[in-house]
PDB file of C-alpha atoms in Angstrom:
ATOM      1  CA  ILE A 760      88.591 111.694 114.263  1.00 67.00           C
ATOM      2  CA  LEU A 761      91.150 113.769 112.250  1.00 78.00           C
ATOM      3  CA  ASN A 762      90.184 115.982 109.460  1.00 89.00           C
ATOM      4  CA  VAL A 763      92.423 115.366 106.397  1.00 94.00           C
ATOM      5  CA  GLU A 764      91.650 117.368 103.313  1.00 96.00           C
ATOM      6  CA  GLN A 765      93.095 117.292  99.802  1.00 97.00           C
ATOM      7  CA  SER A 766      92.870 119.677  96.908  1.00 97.00           C
ATOM      8  CA  PRO A 767      92.081 119.832  94.187  1.00 97.00           C
ATOM      9  CA  GLN A 768      89.715 116.895  93.852  1.00 96.00           C
ATOM     10  CA  SER A 769      90.788 116.331  90.267  1.00 96.00           C
ATOM     11  CA  LEU A 770      93.361 117.658  87.904  1.00 96.00           C
ATOM     12  CA  HIS A 771      93.945 117.197  84.156  1.00 97.00           C
ATOM     13  CA  VAL A 772      97.391 118.036  82.842  1.00 97.00           C
ATOM     14  CA  GLN A 773      99.308 117.552  79.568  1.00 97.00           C
ATOM     15  CA  GLU A 774     102.151 115.106  79.323  1.00 97.00           C
ATOM     16  CA  GLY A 775     105.384 117.024  80.316  1.00 97.00           C
ATOM     17  CA  ASP A 776     103.634 119.414  82.636  1.00 97.00           C
ATOM     18  CA  SER A 777     104.750 119.794  86.215  1.00 97.00           C
ATOM     19  CA  THR A 778     101.896 119.754  88.808  1.00 96.00           C
ATOM     20  CA  ASN A 779     101.447 119.831  92.541  1.00 96.00           C
ATOM     21  CA  PHE A 780      98.553 119.204  94.977  1.00 94.00           C
ATOM     22  CA  THR A 781      97.867 119.818  98.615  1.00 98.00           C
ATOM     23  CA  CYS A 782      97.154 117.811 101.762  1.00 98.00           C
ATOM     24  CA  SER A 783      96.027 119.686 104.903  1.00 97.00           C
ATOM     25  CA  PHE A 784      95.844 118.096 108.425  1.00 95.00           C
ATOM     26  CA  PRO A 785      95.448 119.314 111.906  1.00 91.00           C
ATOM     27  CA  SER A 786      98.818 120.759 113.081  1.00 89.00           C
ATOM     28  CA  SER A 787      98.268 119.927 116.731  1.00 88.00           C
ATOM     29  CA  ASN A 788      99.462 116.547 117.983  1.00 83.00           C
ATOM     30  CA  PHE A 789     101.025 115.801 114.510  1.00 89.00           C
ATOM     31  CA  TYR A 790     102.891 112.490 114.327  1.00 92.00           C
ATOM     32  CA  ALA A 791     103.309 111.522 110.655  1.00 94.00           C
ATOM     33  CA  LEU A 792     101.922 111.925 107.196  1.00 96.00           C
ATOM     34  CA  HIS A 793     101.545 109.178 104.582  1.00 97.00           C
ATOM     35  CA  TRP A 794     101.358 109.644 100.881  1.00 98.00           C
ATOM     36  CA  TYR A 795      99.976 106.857  98.574  1.00 98.00           C
ATOM     37  CA  ARG A 796      99.378 106.475  94.794  1.00 98.00           C
ATOM     38  CA  TRP A 797      96.357 104.460  93.847  1.00 96.00           C
ATOM     39  CA  GLU A 798      96.060 103.436  90.158  1.00 95.00           C
ATOM     40  CA  THR A 799      92.737 101.886  89.027  1.00 89.00           C
ATOM     41  CA  ALA A 800      92.608  98.101  89.558  1.00 87.00           C
ATOM     42  CA  LYS A 801      95.797  98.075  91.508  1.00 93.00           C
ATOM     43  CA  SER A 802      96.937  98.172  95.101  1.00 95.00           C
ATOM     44  CA  PRO A 803      97.528 101.641  96.748  1.00 96.00           C
ATOM     45  CA  GLU A 804     101.339 102.093  96.611  1.00 97.00           C
ATOM     46  CA  ALA A 805     103.159 103.777  99.465  1.00 97.00           C
ATOM     47  CA  LEU A 806     105.080 106.910  98.355  1.00 97.00           C
ATOM     48  CA  PHE A 807     106.339 108.445 101.387  1.00 97.00           C
ATOM     49  CA  VAL A 808     106.143 108.668 105.166  1.00 96.00           C
ATOM     50  CA  MET A 809     106.918 112.128 106.484  1.00 96.00           C
ATOM     51  CA  THR A 810     107.482 113.139 110.060  1.00 94.00           C
ATOM     52  CA  LEU A 811     109.714 116.222 110.422  1.00 93.00           C
ATOM     53  CA  ASN A 812     108.684 119.818 109.783  1.00 94.00           C
ATOM     54  CA  GLY A 813     110.562 121.017 106.710  1.00 94.00           C
ATOM     55  CA  ASP A 814     111.050 117.357 105.430  1.00 94.00           C
ATOM     56  CA  GLU A 815     111.414 116.915 101.753  1.00 97.00           C
ATOM     57  CA  LYS A 816     111.319 113.506 100.193  1.00 97.00           C
ATOM     58  CA  LYS A 817     111.885 112.386  96.641  1.00 97.00           C
ATOM     59  CA  LYS A 818     111.113 109.302  94.578  1.00 95.00           C
ATOM     60  CA  GLY A 819     112.029 109.750  90.906  1.00 96.00           C
ATOM     61  CA  ARG A 820     110.018 112.620  89.493  1.00 97.00           C
ATOM     62  CA  ILE A 821     107.749 112.733  92.548  1.00 98.00           C
ATOM     63  CA  SER A 822     108.581 114.801  95.660  1.00 98.00           C
ATOM     64  CA  ALA A 823     106.867 115.926  98.833  1.00 98.00           C
ATOM     65  CA  THR A 824     107.298 118.578 101.369  1.00 98.00           C
ATOM     66  CA  LEU A 825     105.886 118.882 104.881  1.00 97.00           C
ATOM     67  CA  ASN A 826     105.026 121.875 107.048  1.00 97.00           C
ATOM     68  CA  THR A 827     103.815 120.603 110.470  1.00 95.00           C
ATOM     69  CA  LYS A 828     103.431 124.052 111.921  1.00 95.00           C
ATOM     70  CA  GLU A 829     100.761 125.121 109.485  1.00 95.00           C
ATOM     71  CA  GLY A 830      99.414 121.699 108.796  1.00 95.00           C
ATOM     72  CA  TYR A 831     100.002 120.994 105.100  1.00 96.00           C
ATOM     73  CA  SER A 832     101.978 118.928 102.692  1.00 98.00           C
ATOM     74  CA  TYR A 833     102.607 119.410  98.992  1.00 98.00           C
ATOM     75  CA  LEU A 834     103.108 116.631  96.519  1.00 98.00           C
ATOM     76  CA  TYR A 835     104.894 117.584  93.319  1.00 98.00           C
ATOM     77  CA  ILE A 836     105.274 115.712  90.021  1.00 98.00           C
ATOM     78  CA  LYS A 837     107.859 116.904  87.611  1.00 97.00           C
ATOM     79  CA  GLY A 838     107.444 116.347  83.909  1.00 97.00           C
ATOM     80  CA  SER A 839     104.099 114.304  84.157  1.00 97.00           C
ATOM     81  CA  GLN A 840     103.716 111.162  82.082  1.00 97.00           C
ATOM     82  CA  PRO A 841     100.567 109.303  81.270  1.00 96.00           C
ATOM     83  CA  GLU A 842     101.665 106.494  83.654  1.00 96.00           C
ATOM     84  CA  ASP A 843     101.363 109.024  86.519  1.00 97.00           C
ATOM     85  CA  SER A 844      97.593 109.073  86.042  1.00 97.00           C
ATOM     86  CA  ALA A 845      96.236 107.796  89.450  1.00 97.00           C
ATOM     87  CA  THR A 846      94.605 109.016  92.617  1.00 97.00           C
ATOM     88  CA  TYR A 847      97.051 110.421  95.164  1.00 98.00           C
ATOM     89  CA  LEU A 848      96.007 109.987  98.710  1.00 97.00           C
ATOM     90  CA  CYS A 849      97.402 111.411 101.918  1.00 97.00           C
ATOM     91  CA  ALA A 850      96.651 110.106 105.370  1.00 96.00           C
ATOM     92  CA  SER A 851      97.556 110.790 108.957  1.00 94.00           C
ATOM     93  CA  PRO A 852      97.512 108.276 111.847  1.00 92.00           C
ATOM     94  CA  GLU A 853      95.072 108.854 114.656  1.00 84.00           C
ATOM     95  CA  THR A 854      96.623 110.201 117.893  1.00 76.00           C
ATOM     96  CA  SER A 855      95.315 107.094 119.690  1.00 74.00           C
ATOM     97  CA  GLY A 856      96.925 104.578 117.345  1.00 77.00           C
ATOM     98  CA  SER A 857      98.248 103.723 113.967  1.00 84.00           C
ATOM     99  CA  ARG A 858      94.987 103.462 111.955  1.00 90.00           C
ATOM    100  CA  LEU A 859      95.075 106.037 109.211  1.00 94.00           C
ATOM    101  CA  THR A 860      92.601 108.731 108.331  1.00 94.00           C
ATOM    102  CA  PHE A 861      92.647 109.380 104.658  1.00 95.00           C
ATOM    103  CA  GLY A 862      91.877 112.575 102.647  1.00 95.00           C
ATOM    104  CA  GLU A 863      89.548 111.960  99.596  1.00 94.00           C
ATOM    105  CA  GLY A 864      92.351 112.160  97.235  1.00 96.00           C
ATOM    106  CA  THR A 865      93.360 113.985  94.181  1.00 97.00           C
ATOM    107  CA  GLN A 866      92.635 112.249  90.884  1.00 97.00           C
ATOM    108  CA  LEU A 867      95.295 113.148  88.463  1.00 98.00           C
ATOM    109  CA  THR A 868      94.882 112.582  84.659  1.00 97.00           C
ATOM    110  CA  VAL A 869      97.909 113.105  82.379  1.00 97.00           C
ATOM    111  CA  ASN A 870      96.912 113.473  78.705  1.00 96.00           C
ATOM    112  CA  PRO A 871      99.426 112.304  76.061  1.00 94.00           C
TER     113      PRO A 871
ATOM    114  CA  GLY B 478     108.500  88.904  98.185  1.00 59.00           C
ATOM    115  CA  ALA B 479     104.739  88.357  98.038  1.00 83.00           C
ATOM    116  CA  GLY B 480     102.543  91.320  98.819  1.00 94.00           C
ATOM    117  CA  VAL B 481      99.223  91.491 100.503  1.00 97.00           C
ATOM    118  CA  SER B 482      96.746  89.302  98.699  1.00 96.00           C
ATOM    119  CA  GLN B 483      92.976  89.449  98.962  1.00 97.00           C
ATOM    120  CA  SER B 484      90.152  87.229  97.694  1.00 97.00           C
ATOM    121  CA  PRO B 485      87.803  87.302  95.896  1.00 97.00           C
ATOM    122  CA  SER B 486      88.807  90.250  93.830  1.00 96.00           C
ATOM    123  CA  ASN B 487      85.070  90.715  92.965  1.00 97.00           C
ATOM    124  CA  LYS B 488      81.953  89.713  94.733  1.00 98.00           C
ATOM    125  CA  VAL B 489      78.431  90.201  93.610  1.00 98.00           C
ATOM    126  CA  THR B 490      75.759  89.161  96.218  1.00 98.00           C
ATOM    127  CA  GLU B 491      72.114  89.643  96.852  1.00 97.00           C
ATOM    128  CA  LYS B 492      70.706  91.860  99.643  1.00 97.00           C
ATOM    129  CA  GLY B 493      70.410  89.873 102.751  1.00 97.00           C
ATOM    130  CA  LYS B 494      73.160  87.306 102.027  1.00 98.00           C
ATOM    131  CA  ASP B 495      76.320  86.920 104.058  1.00 98.00           C
ATOM    132  CA  VAL B 496      79.827  87.438 102.689  1.00 98.00           C
ATOM    133  CA  GLU B 497      83.306  86.606 103.646  1.00 98.00           C
ATOM    134  CA  LEU B 498      86.357  88.516 102.353  1.00 98.00           C
ATOM    135  CA  ARG B 499      89.823  87.165 102.984  1.00 98.00           C
ATOM    136  CA  CYS B 500      93.239  88.838 103.493  1.00 98.00           C
ATOM    137  CA  ASP B 501      96.597  87.315 103.455  1.00 97.00           C
ATOM    138  CA  PRO B 502      99.084  89.818 104.844  1.00 96.00           C
ATOM    139  CA  ILE B 503     102.790  90.025 104.218  1.00 96.00           C
ATOM    140  CA  SER B 504     104.628  87.233 106.258  1.00 93.00           C
ATOM    141  CA  GLY B 505     105.912  88.526 109.354  1.00 92.00           C
ATOM    142  CA  HIS B 506     103.773  91.714 109.602  1.00 94.00           C
ATOM    143  CA  THR B 507     102.170  92.008 112.955  1.00 93.00           C
ATOM    144  CA  ALA B 508      99.640  94.615 112.138  1.00 94.00           C
ATOM    145  CA  LEU B 509      96.593  94.122 109.918  1.00 96.00           C
ATOM    146  CA  TYR B 510      93.982  96.814 108.998  1.00 97.00           C
ATOM    147  CA  TRP B 511      90.704  96.696 107.039  1.00 98.00           C
ATOM    148  CA  TYR B 512      89.485  99.758 105.128  1.00 97.00           C
ATOM    149  CA  ARG B 513      86.778 100.334 102.709  1.00 97.00           C
ATOM    150  CA  GLN B 514      85.997 102.996  99.956  1.00 95.00           C
ATOM    151  CA  SER B 515      82.405 103.467  99.140  1.00 94.00           C
ATOM    152  CA  LEU B 516      81.485 105.293  95.988  1.00 89.00           C
ATOM    153  CA  GLY B 517      82.365 109.024  96.107  1.00 84.00           C
ATOM    154  CA  GLN B 518      83.842 108.563  99.651  1.00 87.00           C
ATOM    155  CA  GLY B 519      87.448 108.559 101.005  1.00 88.00           C
ATOM    156  CA  LEU B 520      89.030 105.394 102.422  1.00 94.00           C
ATOM    157  CA  GLU B 521      87.441 104.580 105.795  1.00 95.00           C
ATOM    158  CA  PHE B 522      88.969 102.629 108.607  1.00 95.00           C
ATOM    159  CA  LEU B 523      87.097  99.546 109.723  1.00 97.00           C
ATOM    160  CA  ILE B 524      89.158  97.385 112.061  1.00 96.00           C
ATOM    161  CA  TYR B 525      92.772  96.879 113.132  1.00 94.00           C
ATOM    162  CA  PHE B 526      94.644  93.824 114.643  1.00 94.00           C
ATOM    163  CA  GLN B 527      97.937  94.035 116.345  1.00 92.00           C
ATOM    164  CA  GLY B 528      99.688  90.820 117.490  1.00 86.00           C
ATOM    165  CA  ASN B 529      97.663  89.207 120.297  1.00 84.00           C
ATOM    166  CA  SER B 530      96.071  92.424 121.546  1.00 88.00           C
ATOM    167  CA  ALA B 531      92.323  92.916 121.340  1.00 89.00           C
ATOM    168  CA  PRO B 532      91.357  94.430 117.898  1.00 92.00           C
ATOM    169  CA  ASP B 533      90.270  98.025 117.409  1.00 92.00           C
ATOM    170  CA  LYS B 534      86.814  97.622 116.082  1.00 93.00           C
ATOM    171  CA  SER B 535      85.907 101.216 116.452  1.00 92.00           C
ATOM    172  CA  GLY B 536      85.420 101.727 112.677  1.00 93.00           C
ATOM    173  CA  LEU B 537      82.990  98.849 112.026  1.00 96.00           C
ATOM    174  CA  PRO B 538      79.771 100.549 110.841  1.00 95.00           C
ATOM    175  CA  SER B 539      77.315  98.055 112.344  1.00 95.00           C
ATOM    176  CA  ASP B 540      77.099  94.768 114.314  1.00 96.00           C
ATOM    177  CA  ARG B 541      76.619  93.036 110.946  1.00 98.00           C
ATOM    178  CA  PHE B 542      80.357  93.387 110.419  1.00 98.00           C
ATOM    179  CA  SER B 543      82.880  91.250 112.160  1.00 97.00           C
ATOM    180  CA  ALA B 544      86.498  90.208 111.563  1.00 97.00           C
ATOM    181  CA  GLU B 545      88.874  87.742 112.867  1.00 95.00           C
ATOM    182  CA  ARG B 546      92.584  86.989 112.463  1.00 95.00           C
ATOM    183  CA  THR B 547      93.722  83.519 112.884  1.00 86.00           C
ATOM    184  CA  GLY B 548      97.101  82.504 113.938  1.00 82.00           C
ATOM    185  CA  GLY B 549      98.263  86.119 113.694  1.00 78.00           C
ATOM    186  CA  SER B 550      98.171  85.793 109.934  1.00 91.00           C
ATOM    187  CA  VAL B 551      95.103  85.379 107.680  1.00 95.00           C
ATOM    188  CA  SER B 552      92.121  87.682 108.370  1.00 97.00           C
ATOM    189  CA  THR B 553      88.508  87.341 107.333  1.00 97.00           C
ATOM    190  CA  LEU B 554      85.948  90.149 107.220  1.00 98.00           C
ATOM    191  CA  THR B 555      82.426  88.833 107.475  1.00 98.00           C
ATOM    192  CA  ILE B 556      79.415  90.916 106.532  1.00 98.00           C
ATOM    193  CA  GLN B 557      76.092  89.394 107.622  1.00 98.00           C
ATOM    194  CA  ARG B 558      72.703  90.276 105.984  1.00 98.00           C
ATOM    195  CA  THR B 559      74.345  92.523 103.376  1.00 98.00           C
ATOM    196  CA  GLN B 560      72.638  95.821 102.531  1.00 97.00           C
ATOM    197  CA  GLN B 561      73.143  97.860  99.368  1.00 97.00           C
ATOM    198  CA  GLU B 562      75.122 100.504 101.244  1.00 96.00           C
ATOM    199  CA  ASP B 563      77.704  97.848 101.926  1.00 97.00           C
ATOM    200  CA  SER B 564      78.702  97.998  98.341  1.00 97.00           C
ATOM    201  CA  ALA B 565      82.335  99.183  98.312  1.00 97.00           C
ATOM    202  CA  VAL B 566      86.006  98.223  97.715  1.00 97.00           C
ATOM    203  CA  TYR B 567      87.323  96.520 100.904  1.00 98.00           C
ATOM    204  CA  LEU B 568      91.100  96.956 101.226  1.00 98.00           C
ATOM    205  CA  CYS B 569      93.281  95.061 103.559  1.00 98.00           C
ATOM    206  CA  ALA B 570      96.756  96.438 104.663  1.00 97.00           C
ATOM    207  CA  SER B 571      99.554  95.108 106.825  1.00 96.00           C
ATOM    208  CA  SER B 572     102.492  96.682 108.513  1.00 95.00           C
ATOM    209  CA  LEU B 573     105.616  95.316 110.112  1.00 93.00           C
ATOM    210  CA  GLY B 574     104.831  97.077 113.355  1.00 88.00           C
ATOM    211  CA  HIS B 575     102.138  99.200 114.887  1.00 84.00           C
ATOM    212  CA  TYR B 576     103.966 102.557 114.925  1.00 87.00           C
ATOM    213  CA  ARG B 577     102.429 105.525 113.244  1.00 89.00           C
ATOM    214  CA  THR B 578     105.401 105.786 110.972  1.00 90.00           C
ATOM    215  CA  ASP B 579     105.184 102.217 109.830  1.00 92.00           C
ATOM    216  CA  THR B 580     104.301 101.990 106.075  1.00 95.00           C
ATOM    217  CA  GLN B 581     101.026 100.115 105.607  1.00 96.00           C
ATOM    218  CA  TYR B 582     101.085  97.877 102.524  1.00 97.00           C
ATOM    219  CA  PHE B 583      97.788  97.437 100.776  1.00 97.00           C
ATOM    220  CA  GLY B 584      96.250  94.547  98.873  1.00 97.00           C
ATOM    221  CA  PRO B 585      94.355  94.998  95.615  1.00 96.00           C
ATOM    222  CA  GLY B 586      91.058  94.929  97.349  1.00 96.00           C
ATOM    223  CA  THR B 587      87.710  93.148  96.982  1.00 97.00           C
ATOM    224  CA  ARG B 588      84.988  94.976  95.080  1.00 97.00           C
ATOM    225  CA  LEU B 589      81.680  94.046  96.649  1.00 98.00           C
ATOM    226  CA  THR B 590      78.433  94.742  94.986  1.00 98.00           C
ATOM    227  CA  VAL B 591      75.179  94.099  96.790  1.00 98.00           C
ATOM    228  CA  LEU B 592      72.166  93.921  94.422  1.00 96.00           C
TER     229      LEU B 592
END
């Protein structure tokens, strides 16, 4: 079973601040990395699927980078808004199939 | 189009009772997954269905847990003789295919509380 770790566990920022958090994963046998946003009482929402070393993806004010050689991905949020408050999850598929192993998430709170 | 739906949204049951949780995947998606999140834990894989292949049951925590997928669409997760440690949010996801790069689309979950 893969070991996917996220840090920090929680984060409180002020509206307008930019922030970032980390997902680390085994660099050997890497295949893909998935990022999700999970707001309370809603479905986890897919943000990105990343596959290539050096990949950078962007969706509005959220972007992510990938380093497969060292086994980490960063998620950045520019100009945080209260509606960005959520738990951000990263996940990697097992080498034996497509089931995902998730990190424990980073809980972001953006204060107005 | 319609996303993944799950029912019920909340379920409170007494220890020892059986429960059934339902998942309606996105139409046309061939892969269906069940995960759960217990309090203070990360999302944990339970079981995976892909087309007509035998399901991957390797994540089921005990033989009290079972799941089926009828007609390649709706899935039901059954927990027999529920225990307090079964309390969790149970999430269903579906994807178009079974590749590791395929996005898994999640339902809103069923919050199960075992008293």
